[in-house]
């Protein structure tokens, strides 16, 4: 979905812990980190962490297009 919307995205399929993955996001200069794990898939949600504000929110995956339009230029 991100690539379809023209958003540059890096996917990490590794099984390393979340803290290491967030540090990787910081190193590559990510504005947001999207988390899609087993719980999110089961609940049809995606967790989004604002890397600058250090705040995380969960949204319904059906609302992702709207969220992207509001937060990603």
Short mmCIF file of N, CA and C in Angstrom, two decimals:
data_model
loop_
_atom_site.label_atom_id
_atom_site.label_comp_id
_atom_site.label_asym_id
_atom_site.label_seq_id
_atom_site.Cartn_x
_atom_site.Cartn_y
_atom_site.Cartn_z
N UNK A 1 0.83 -1.20 0.00
CA UNK A 1 0.00 0.00 0.00
C UNK A 1 0.87 1.25 0.00
N UNK A 2 1.93 1.26 0.80
CA UNK A 2 2.79 2.44 0.86
C UNK A 2 3.44 2.72 -0.49
N UNK A 3 3.98 1.69 -1.11
CA UNK A 3 4.62 1.89 -2.40
C UNK A 3 3.62 2.33 -3.45
N UNK A 4 2.40 1.78 -3.41
CA UNK A 4 1.36 2.17 -4.36
C UNK A 4 1.03 3.65 -4.24
N UNK A 5 1.19 4.21 -3.04
CA UNK A 5 0.89 5.62 -2.79
C UNK A 5 2.11 6.51 -3.04
N UNK A 6 3.21 5.92 -3.52
CA UNK A 6 4.42 6.69 -3.80
C UNK A 6 5.25 7.00 -2.57
N UNK A 7 5.03 6.26 -1.49
CA UNK A 7 5.77 6.47 -0.25
C UNK A 7 7.00 5.56 -0.25
N UNK A 8 8.16 6.15 0.00
CA UNK A 8 9.37 5.35 0.15
C UNK A 8 9.23 4.51 1.40
N UNK A 9 9.47 3.23 1.28
CA UNK A 9 9.29 2.33 2.42
C UNK A 9 10.38 1.26 2.42
N UNK A 10 10.85 0.94 3.59
CA UNK A 10 11.82 -0.12 3.81
C UNK A 10 11.13 -1.18 4.65
N UNK A 11 11.24 -2.43 4.24
CA UNK A 11 10.60 -3.52 4.98
C UNK A 11 11.67 -4.36 5.65
N UNK A 12 11.49 -4.64 6.93
CA UNK A 12 12.42 -5.48 7.67
C UNK A 12 11.66 -6.73 8.11
N UNK A 13 11.99 -7.85 7.52
CA UNK A 13 11.33 -9.11 7.84
C UNK A 13 12.04 -9.88 8.95
N UNK A 14 13.08 -9.31 9.50
CA UNK A 14 13.86 -10.04 10.50
C UNK A 14 13.06 -10.28 11.77
N UNK A 15 13.52 -11.24 12.51
CA UNK A 15 12.83 -11.56 13.77
C UNK A 15 13.49 -10.89 14.96
N UNK A 16 14.32 -9.87 14.70
CA UNK A 16 14.97 -9.17 15.81
C UNK A 16 13.91 -8.42 16.63
N UNK A 17 14.28 -8.09 17.85
CA UNK A 17 13.28 -7.46 18.72
C UNK A 17 12.92 -6.06 18.24
N UNK A 18 11.79 -5.58 18.73
CA UNK A 18 11.24 -4.30 18.27
C UNK A 18 12.19 -3.14 18.55
N UNK A 19 12.86 -3.17 19.70
CA UNK A 19 13.78 -2.08 20.05
C UNK A 19 14.86 -1.93 18.98
N UNK A 20 15.41 -3.05 18.54
CA UNK A 20 16.44 -3.01 17.50
C UNK A 20 15.86 -2.50 16.18
N UNK A 21 14.63 -2.88 15.89
CA UNK A 21 14.02 -2.42 14.65
C UNK A 21 13.73 -0.92 14.69
N UNK A 22 13.30 -0.41 15.85
CA UNK A 22 13.09 1.04 15.98
C UNK A 22 14.41 1.79 15.83
N UNK A 23 15.50 1.25 16.38
CA UNK A 23 16.81 1.88 16.22
C UNK A 23 17.22 1.92 14.76
N UNK A 24 16.92 0.85 14.03
CA UNK A 24 17.20 0.81 12.59
C UNK A 24 16.41 1.91 11.89
N UNK A 25 15.14 2.08 12.27
CA UNK A 25 14.33 3.16 11.70
C UNK A 25 14.95 4.52 11.95
N UNK A 26 15.46 4.73 13.16
CA UNK A 26 16.15 5.98 13.47
C UNK A 26 17.38 6.17 12.59
N UNK A 27 18.16 5.10 12.44
CA UNK A 27 19.40 5.18 11.65
C UNK A 27 19.13 5.52 10.19
N UNK A 28 18.05 5.01 9.64
CA UNK A 28 17.78 5.29 8.22
C UNK A 28 16.95 6.56 8.03
N UNK A 29 16.60 7.23 9.13
CA UNK A 29 15.88 8.50 9.04
C UNK A 29 14.40 8.37 8.77
N UNK A 30 13.79 7.29 9.22
CA UNK A 30 12.35 7.09 9.01
C UNK A 30 11.54 8.11 9.79
N UNK A 31 10.51 8.65 9.16
CA UNK A 31 9.58 9.53 9.86
C UNK A 31 8.61 8.72 10.70
N UNK A 32 8.20 7.58 10.16
CA UNK A 32 7.24 6.72 10.83
C UNK A 32 7.69 5.27 10.71
N UNK A 33 7.31 4.48 11.68
CA UNK A 33 7.53 3.04 11.62
C UNK A 33 6.17 2.38 11.68
N UNK A 34 5.91 1.49 10.72
CA UNK A 34 4.65 0.77 10.66
C UNK A 34 4.89 -0.65 11.15
N UNK A 35 4.06 -1.08 12.07
CA UNK A 35 4.21 -2.40 12.66
C UNK A 35 3.02 -3.25 12.26
N UNK A 36 3.33 -4.37 11.63
CA UNK A 36 2.29 -5.29 11.19
C UNK A 36 2.72 -6.69 11.60
N UNK A 37 2.35 -7.07 12.80
CA UNK A 37 2.67 -8.38 13.33
C UNK A 37 1.44 -9.26 13.39
N UNK A 38 1.58 -10.37 14.08
CA UNK A 38 0.46 -11.32 14.18
C UNK A 38 -0.79 -10.70 14.79
N UNK A 39 -0.63 -9.94 15.88
CA UNK A 39 -1.79 -9.31 16.53
C UNK A 39 -2.48 -8.32 15.60
N UNK A 40 -1.67 -7.52 14.90
CA UNK A 40 -2.24 -6.52 13.99
C UNK A 40 -2.99 -7.20 12.84
N UNK A 41 -2.42 -8.26 12.31
CA UNK A 41 -3.08 -8.98 11.23
C UNK A 41 -4.41 -9.55 11.72
N UNK A 42 -4.39 -10.15 12.91
CA UNK A 42 -5.60 -10.74 13.47
C UNK A 42 -6.69 -9.69 13.70
N UNK A 43 -6.28 -8.49 14.12
CA UNK A 43 -7.24 -7.44 14.44
C UNK A 43 -7.48 -6.46 13.30
N UNK A 44 -6.88 -6.71 12.12
CA UNK A 44 -7.00 -5.83 10.96
C UNK A 44 -6.58 -4.39 11.29
N UNK A 45 -5.47 -4.28 12.01
CA UNK A 45 -4.95 -2.97 12.39
C UNK A 45 -3.50 -2.84 11.94
N UNK A 46 -2.96 -1.66 12.06
CA UNK A 46 -1.54 -1.41 11.88
C UNK A 46 -1.14 -0.43 12.98
N UNK A 47 0.00 -0.68 13.61
CA UNK A 47 0.54 0.23 14.61
C UNK A 47 1.51 1.16 13.90
N UNK A 48 1.39 2.44 14.20
CA UNK A 48 2.25 3.44 13.55
C UNK A 48 2.96 4.23 14.65
N UNK A 49 4.29 4.26 14.57
CA UNK A 49 5.06 5.02 15.54
C UNK A 49 5.64 6.24 14.84
N UNK A 50 5.34 7.41 15.38
CA UNK A 50 5.94 8.66 14.93
C UNK A 50 7.34 8.69 15.55
N UNK A 51 8.36 8.59 14.72
CA UNK A 51 9.72 8.45 15.22
C UNK A 51 10.23 9.72 15.87
N UNK A 52 9.74 10.88 15.49
CA UNK A 52 10.19 12.13 16.11
C UNK A 52 9.49 12.35 17.45
N UNK A 53 8.18 12.21 17.47
CA UNK A 53 7.40 12.45 18.69
C UNK A 53 7.47 11.27 19.65
N UNK A 54 7.94 10.11 19.15
CA UNK A 54 8.02 8.89 19.97
C UNK A 54 6.65 8.46 20.47
N UNK A 55 5.62 8.69 19.66
CA UNK A 55 4.26 8.30 20.00
C UNK A 55 3.80 7.22 19.05
N UNK A 56 3.04 6.27 19.58
CA UNK A 56 2.55 5.16 18.77
C UNK A 56 1.04 5.10 18.84
N UNK A 57 0.41 4.83 17.70
CA UNK A 57 -1.03 4.73 17.63
C UNK A 57 -1.41 3.53 16.78
N UNK A 58 -2.57 2.98 17.03
CA UNK A 58 -3.10 1.88 16.23
C UNK A 58 -4.26 2.40 15.41
N UNK A 59 -4.29 2.02 14.14
CA UNK A 59 -5.42 2.38 13.29
C UNK A 59 -5.92 1.12 12.59
N UNK A 60 -7.15 1.19 12.15
CA UNK A 60 -7.72 0.11 11.34
C UNK A 60 -7.04 0.15 9.98
N UNK A 61 -6.69 -1.00 9.44
CA UNK A 61 -6.00 -1.03 8.15
C UNK A 61 -6.86 -0.43 7.04
N UNK A 62 -8.16 -0.47 7.19
CA UNK A 62 -9.04 0.14 6.19
C UNK A 62 -8.91 1.66 6.18
N UNK A 63 -8.38 2.24 7.26
CA UNK A 63 -8.21 3.69 7.37
C UNK A 63 -6.81 4.15 6.98
N UNK A 64 -5.96 3.24 6.51
CA UNK A 64 -4.58 3.58 6.21
C UNK A 64 -4.47 4.64 5.11
N UNK A 65 -5.25 4.55 4.06
CA UNK A 65 -5.20 5.55 2.99
C UNK A 65 -5.48 6.95 3.53
N UNK A 66 -6.49 7.06 4.37
CA UNK A 66 -6.84 8.36 4.95
C UNK A 66 -5.70 8.86 5.85
N UNK A 67 -5.12 7.97 6.65
CA UNK A 67 -4.02 8.36 7.54
C UNK A 67 -2.84 8.86 6.71
N UNK A 68 -2.51 8.13 5.64
CA UNK A 68 -1.39 8.54 4.78
C UNK A 68 -1.64 9.91 4.17
N UNK A 69 -2.86 10.16 3.71
CA UNK A 69 -3.18 11.46 3.11
C UNK A 69 -3.00 12.59 4.10
N UNK A 70 -3.24 12.34 5.37
CA UNK A 70 -3.12 13.37 6.39
C UNK A 70 -1.70 13.56 6.90
N UNK A 71 -0.89 12.52 6.87
CA UNK A 71 0.42 12.58 7.55
C UNK A 71 1.64 12.47 6.67
N UNK A 72 1.48 12.01 5.44
CA UNK A 72 2.64 11.80 4.56
C UNK A 72 2.43 12.62 3.30
N UNK A 73 3.44 13.42 3.00
CA UNK A 73 3.31 14.25 1.78
C UNK A 73 4.11 13.69 0.64
#
